[in-house]
Coordinates of N, CA and C in Angstrom, one line a residue:
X1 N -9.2 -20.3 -1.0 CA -7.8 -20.5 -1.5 C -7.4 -19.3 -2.4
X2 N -8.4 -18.9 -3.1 CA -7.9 -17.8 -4.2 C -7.5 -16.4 -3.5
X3 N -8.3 -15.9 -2.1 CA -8.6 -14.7 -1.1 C -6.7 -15.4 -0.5
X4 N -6.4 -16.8 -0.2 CA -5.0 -16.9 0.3 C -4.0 -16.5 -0.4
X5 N -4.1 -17.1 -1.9 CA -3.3 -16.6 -2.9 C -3.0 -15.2 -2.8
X6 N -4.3 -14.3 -3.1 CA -4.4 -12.7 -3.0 C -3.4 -12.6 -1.9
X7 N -4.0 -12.6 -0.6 CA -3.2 -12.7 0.3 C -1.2 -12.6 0.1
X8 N -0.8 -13.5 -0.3 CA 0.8 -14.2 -0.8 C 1.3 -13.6 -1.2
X9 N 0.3 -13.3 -2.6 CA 0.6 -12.2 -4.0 C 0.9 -10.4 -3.6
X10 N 0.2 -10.0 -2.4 CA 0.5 -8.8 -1.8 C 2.2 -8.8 -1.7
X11 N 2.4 -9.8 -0.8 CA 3.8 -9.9 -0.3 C 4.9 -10.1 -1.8
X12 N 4.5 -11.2 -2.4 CA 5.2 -11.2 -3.2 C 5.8 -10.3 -4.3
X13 N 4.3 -9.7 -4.7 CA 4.1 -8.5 -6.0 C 5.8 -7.7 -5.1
X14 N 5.7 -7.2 -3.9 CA 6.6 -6.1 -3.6 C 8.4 -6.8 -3.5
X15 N 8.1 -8.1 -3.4 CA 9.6 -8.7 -3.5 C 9.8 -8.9 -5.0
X16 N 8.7 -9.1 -5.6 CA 9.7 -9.0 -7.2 C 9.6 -7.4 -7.8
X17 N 9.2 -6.5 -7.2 CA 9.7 -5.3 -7.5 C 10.9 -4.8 -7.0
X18 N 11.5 -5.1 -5.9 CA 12.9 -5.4 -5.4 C 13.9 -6.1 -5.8
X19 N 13.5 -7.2 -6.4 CA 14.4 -8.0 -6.3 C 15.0 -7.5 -7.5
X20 N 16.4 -8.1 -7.5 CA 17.5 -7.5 -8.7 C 18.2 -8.8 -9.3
X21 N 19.1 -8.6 -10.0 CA 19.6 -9.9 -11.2 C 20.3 -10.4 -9.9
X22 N 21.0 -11.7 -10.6 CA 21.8 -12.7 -9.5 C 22.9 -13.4 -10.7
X23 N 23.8 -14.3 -10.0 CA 24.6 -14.9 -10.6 C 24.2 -16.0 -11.0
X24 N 23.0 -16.4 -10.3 CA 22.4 -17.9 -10.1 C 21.7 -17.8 -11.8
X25 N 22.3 -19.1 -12.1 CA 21.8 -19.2 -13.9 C 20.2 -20.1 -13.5
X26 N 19.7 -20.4 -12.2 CA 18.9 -21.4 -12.4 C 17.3 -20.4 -11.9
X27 N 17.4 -19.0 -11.5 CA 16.3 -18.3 -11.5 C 16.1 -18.3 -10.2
X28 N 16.9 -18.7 -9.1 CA 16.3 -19.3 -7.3 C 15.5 -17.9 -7.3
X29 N 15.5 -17.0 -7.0 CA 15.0 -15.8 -6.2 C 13.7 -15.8 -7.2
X30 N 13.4 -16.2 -8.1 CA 12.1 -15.8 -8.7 C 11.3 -16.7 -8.3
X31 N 11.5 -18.3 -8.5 CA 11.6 -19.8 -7.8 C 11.1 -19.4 -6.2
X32 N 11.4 -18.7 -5.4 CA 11.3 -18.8 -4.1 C 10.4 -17.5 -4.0
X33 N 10.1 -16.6 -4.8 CA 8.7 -16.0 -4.4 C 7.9 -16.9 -5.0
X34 N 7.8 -17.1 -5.9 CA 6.3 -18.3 -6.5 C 6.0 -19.2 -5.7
X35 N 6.9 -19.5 -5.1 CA 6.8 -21.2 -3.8 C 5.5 -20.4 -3.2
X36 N 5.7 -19.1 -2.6 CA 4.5 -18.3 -1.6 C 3.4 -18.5 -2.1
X37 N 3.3 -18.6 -3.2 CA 1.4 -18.5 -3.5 C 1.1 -19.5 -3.7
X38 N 1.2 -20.9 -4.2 CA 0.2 -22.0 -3.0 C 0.5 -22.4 -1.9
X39 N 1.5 -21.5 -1.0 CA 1.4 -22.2 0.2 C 0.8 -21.1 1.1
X40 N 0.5 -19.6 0.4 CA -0.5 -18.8 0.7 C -1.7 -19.7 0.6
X41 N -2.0 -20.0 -0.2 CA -3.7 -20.7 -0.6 C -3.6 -22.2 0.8
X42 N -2.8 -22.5 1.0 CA -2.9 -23.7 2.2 C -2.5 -23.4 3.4
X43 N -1.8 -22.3 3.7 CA -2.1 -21.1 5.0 C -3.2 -20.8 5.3
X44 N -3.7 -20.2 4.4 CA -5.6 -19.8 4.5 C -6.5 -20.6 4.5
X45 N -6.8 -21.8 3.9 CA -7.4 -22.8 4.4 C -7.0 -23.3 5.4
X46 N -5.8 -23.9 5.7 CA -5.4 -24.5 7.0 C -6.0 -23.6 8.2
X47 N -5.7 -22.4 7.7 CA -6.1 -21.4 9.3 C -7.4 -21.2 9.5
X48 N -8.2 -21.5 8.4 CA -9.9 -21.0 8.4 C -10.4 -22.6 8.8
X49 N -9.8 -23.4 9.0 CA -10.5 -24.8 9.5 C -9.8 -24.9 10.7
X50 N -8.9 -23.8 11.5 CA -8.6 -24.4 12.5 C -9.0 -23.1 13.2
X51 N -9.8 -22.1 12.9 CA -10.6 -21.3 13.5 C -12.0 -21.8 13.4
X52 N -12.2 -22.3 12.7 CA -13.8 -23.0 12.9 C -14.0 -23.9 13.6
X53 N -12.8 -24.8 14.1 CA -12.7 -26.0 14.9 C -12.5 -25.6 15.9
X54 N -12.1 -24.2 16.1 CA -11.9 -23.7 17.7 C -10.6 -24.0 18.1
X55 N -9.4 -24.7 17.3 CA -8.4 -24.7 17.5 C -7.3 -23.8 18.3
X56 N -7.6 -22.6 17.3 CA -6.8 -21.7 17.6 C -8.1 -20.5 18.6
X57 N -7.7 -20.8 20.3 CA -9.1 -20.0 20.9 C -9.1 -18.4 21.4
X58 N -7.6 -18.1 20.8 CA -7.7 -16.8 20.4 C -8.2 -15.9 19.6
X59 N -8.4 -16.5 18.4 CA -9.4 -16.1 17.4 C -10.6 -16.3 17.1
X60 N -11.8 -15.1 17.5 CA -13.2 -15.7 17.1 C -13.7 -16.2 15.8
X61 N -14.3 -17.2 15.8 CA -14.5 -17.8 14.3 C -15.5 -16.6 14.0
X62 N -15.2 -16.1 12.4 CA -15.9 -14.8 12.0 C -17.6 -14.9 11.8
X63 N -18.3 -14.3 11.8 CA -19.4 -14.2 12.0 C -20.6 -13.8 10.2
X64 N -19.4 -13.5 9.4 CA -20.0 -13.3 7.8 C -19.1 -13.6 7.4
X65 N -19.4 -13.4 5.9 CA -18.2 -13.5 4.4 C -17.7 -12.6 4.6
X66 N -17.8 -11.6 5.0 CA -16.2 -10.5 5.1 C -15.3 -10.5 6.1
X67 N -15.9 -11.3 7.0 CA -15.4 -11.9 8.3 C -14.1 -13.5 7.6
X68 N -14.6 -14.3 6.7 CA -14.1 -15.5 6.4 C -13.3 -14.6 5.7
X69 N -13.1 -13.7 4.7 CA -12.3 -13.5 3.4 C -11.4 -12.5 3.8
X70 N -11.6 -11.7 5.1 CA -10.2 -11.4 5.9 C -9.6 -12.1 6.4
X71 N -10.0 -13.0 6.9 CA -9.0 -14.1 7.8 C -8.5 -14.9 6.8
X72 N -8.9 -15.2 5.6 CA -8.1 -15.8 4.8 C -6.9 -14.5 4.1
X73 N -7.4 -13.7 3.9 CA -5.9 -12.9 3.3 C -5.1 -12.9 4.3
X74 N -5.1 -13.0 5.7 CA -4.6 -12.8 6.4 C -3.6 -13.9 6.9
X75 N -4.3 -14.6 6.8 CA -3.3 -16.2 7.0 C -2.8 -16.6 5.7
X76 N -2.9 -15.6 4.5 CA -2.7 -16.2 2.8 C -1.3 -15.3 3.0
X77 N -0.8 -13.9 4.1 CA 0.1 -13.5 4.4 C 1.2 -13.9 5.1
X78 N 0.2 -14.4 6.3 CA 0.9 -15.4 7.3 C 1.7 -16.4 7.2
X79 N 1.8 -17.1 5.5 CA 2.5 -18.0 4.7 C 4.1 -17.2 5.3
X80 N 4.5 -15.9 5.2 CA 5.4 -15.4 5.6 C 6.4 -16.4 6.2
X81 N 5.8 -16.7 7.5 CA 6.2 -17.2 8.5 C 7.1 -18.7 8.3
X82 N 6.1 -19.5 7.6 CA 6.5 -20.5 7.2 C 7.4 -21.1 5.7
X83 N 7.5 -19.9 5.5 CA 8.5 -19.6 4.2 C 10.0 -18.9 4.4
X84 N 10.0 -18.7 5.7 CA 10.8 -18.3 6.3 C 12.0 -18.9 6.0
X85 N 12.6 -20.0 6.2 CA 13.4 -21.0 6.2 C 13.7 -21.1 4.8
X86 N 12.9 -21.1 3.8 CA 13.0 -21.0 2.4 C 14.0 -19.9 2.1
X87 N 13.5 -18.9 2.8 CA 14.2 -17.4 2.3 C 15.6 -17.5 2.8
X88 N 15.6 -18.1 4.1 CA 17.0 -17.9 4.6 C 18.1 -19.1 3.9
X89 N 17.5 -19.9 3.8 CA 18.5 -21.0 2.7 C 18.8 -20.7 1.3
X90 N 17.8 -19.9 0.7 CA 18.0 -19.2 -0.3 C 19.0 -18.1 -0.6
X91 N 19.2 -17.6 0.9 CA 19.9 -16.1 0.5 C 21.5 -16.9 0.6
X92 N 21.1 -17.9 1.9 CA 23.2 -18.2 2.0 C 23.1 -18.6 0.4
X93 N 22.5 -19.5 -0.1 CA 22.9 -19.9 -1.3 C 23.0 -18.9 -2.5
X94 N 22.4 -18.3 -2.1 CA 23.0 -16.7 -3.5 C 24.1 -16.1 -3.1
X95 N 24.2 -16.0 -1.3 CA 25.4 -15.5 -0.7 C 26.7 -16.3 -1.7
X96 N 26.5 -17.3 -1.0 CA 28.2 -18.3 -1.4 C 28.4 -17.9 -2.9
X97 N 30.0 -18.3 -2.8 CA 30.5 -18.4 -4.1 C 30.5 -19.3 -4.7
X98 N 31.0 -19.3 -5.7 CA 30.1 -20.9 -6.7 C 31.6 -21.7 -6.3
X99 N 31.6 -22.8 -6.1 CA 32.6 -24.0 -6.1 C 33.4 -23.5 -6.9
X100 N 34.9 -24.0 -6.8 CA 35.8 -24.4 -8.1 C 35.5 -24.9 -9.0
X101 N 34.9 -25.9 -8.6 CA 34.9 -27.3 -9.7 C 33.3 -26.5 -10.5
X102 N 32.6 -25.5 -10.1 CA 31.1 -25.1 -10.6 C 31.8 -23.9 -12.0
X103 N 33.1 -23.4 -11.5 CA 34.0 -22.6 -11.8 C 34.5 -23.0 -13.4
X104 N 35.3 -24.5 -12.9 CA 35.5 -25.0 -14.1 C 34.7 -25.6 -14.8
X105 N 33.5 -26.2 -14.2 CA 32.6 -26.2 -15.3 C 31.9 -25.9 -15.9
X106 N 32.1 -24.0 -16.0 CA 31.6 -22.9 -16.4 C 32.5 -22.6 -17.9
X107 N 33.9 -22.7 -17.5 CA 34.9 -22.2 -18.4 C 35.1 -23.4 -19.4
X108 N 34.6 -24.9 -19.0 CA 35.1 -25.7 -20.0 C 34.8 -25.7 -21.7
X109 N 33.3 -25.4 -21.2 CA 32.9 -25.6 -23.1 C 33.4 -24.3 -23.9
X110 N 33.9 -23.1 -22.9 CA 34.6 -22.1 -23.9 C 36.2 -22.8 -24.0
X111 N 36.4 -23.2 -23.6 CA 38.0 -23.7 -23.7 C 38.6 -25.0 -24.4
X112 N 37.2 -25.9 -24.7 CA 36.9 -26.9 -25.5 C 36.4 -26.6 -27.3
X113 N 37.0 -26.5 -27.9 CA 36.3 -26.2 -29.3 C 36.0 -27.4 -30.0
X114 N 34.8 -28.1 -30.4 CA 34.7 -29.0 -31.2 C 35.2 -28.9 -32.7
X115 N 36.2 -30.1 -33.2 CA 37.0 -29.8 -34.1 C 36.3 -30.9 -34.9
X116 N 35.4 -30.9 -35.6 CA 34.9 -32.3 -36.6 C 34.8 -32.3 -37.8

């Protein structure tokens, strides 16, 4: 699990060196790299038990520990794939513009002064 993480954290490390500010007050784009590293760690297990089971019969089940701890960084990368959908829902939603009504209830509490 931890060689999957490793794995994740490659990809990720270089998207949070890219990534730049946003309008979003709630953090999504930092939120959606972090999602990758346990589901790097369950990529890499998932994929090292379904090469030992012969599942997948393209790939030969590895033959040592540097054989198992590649195939896990490798499927701890492979998270990619399945995070995919994350990323793309993520970007329309940083895409769009914020609602009206998200609009005005951005401006109210400056426009409201409590008088007590």
């Amino acid at each position: 699990m931890l060689l999957g993480v490793l794995g994740a954290a490659l990809h990720v490390a270089a998207r949070l060196q890219q990534m730049g500010g946003s309008w979003n007050p709630y953090g999504l784009p930092l939120f959606q790299e972090l999602i990758k590293l346990p589901i790097g760690a369950l990529t890499a297990v998932t994929g090292l038990v379904l090469v030992d089971t012969a599942a997948l019969p393209v790939i030969q089940a590895p033959d040592s520990w540097r054989g198992v701890m590649a195939y896990a960084v490798v499927f701890g990368v492979a998270q990619l794939a399945l995070t995919r959908t994350i990323d793309q829902r993520a970007e329309k939603l940083l895409a769009a513009e914020p609602a009206p009504d998200e609009v005005q209830l951005e401006k109210a509490p400056e426009d409201h002064q409590d008088v007590t």
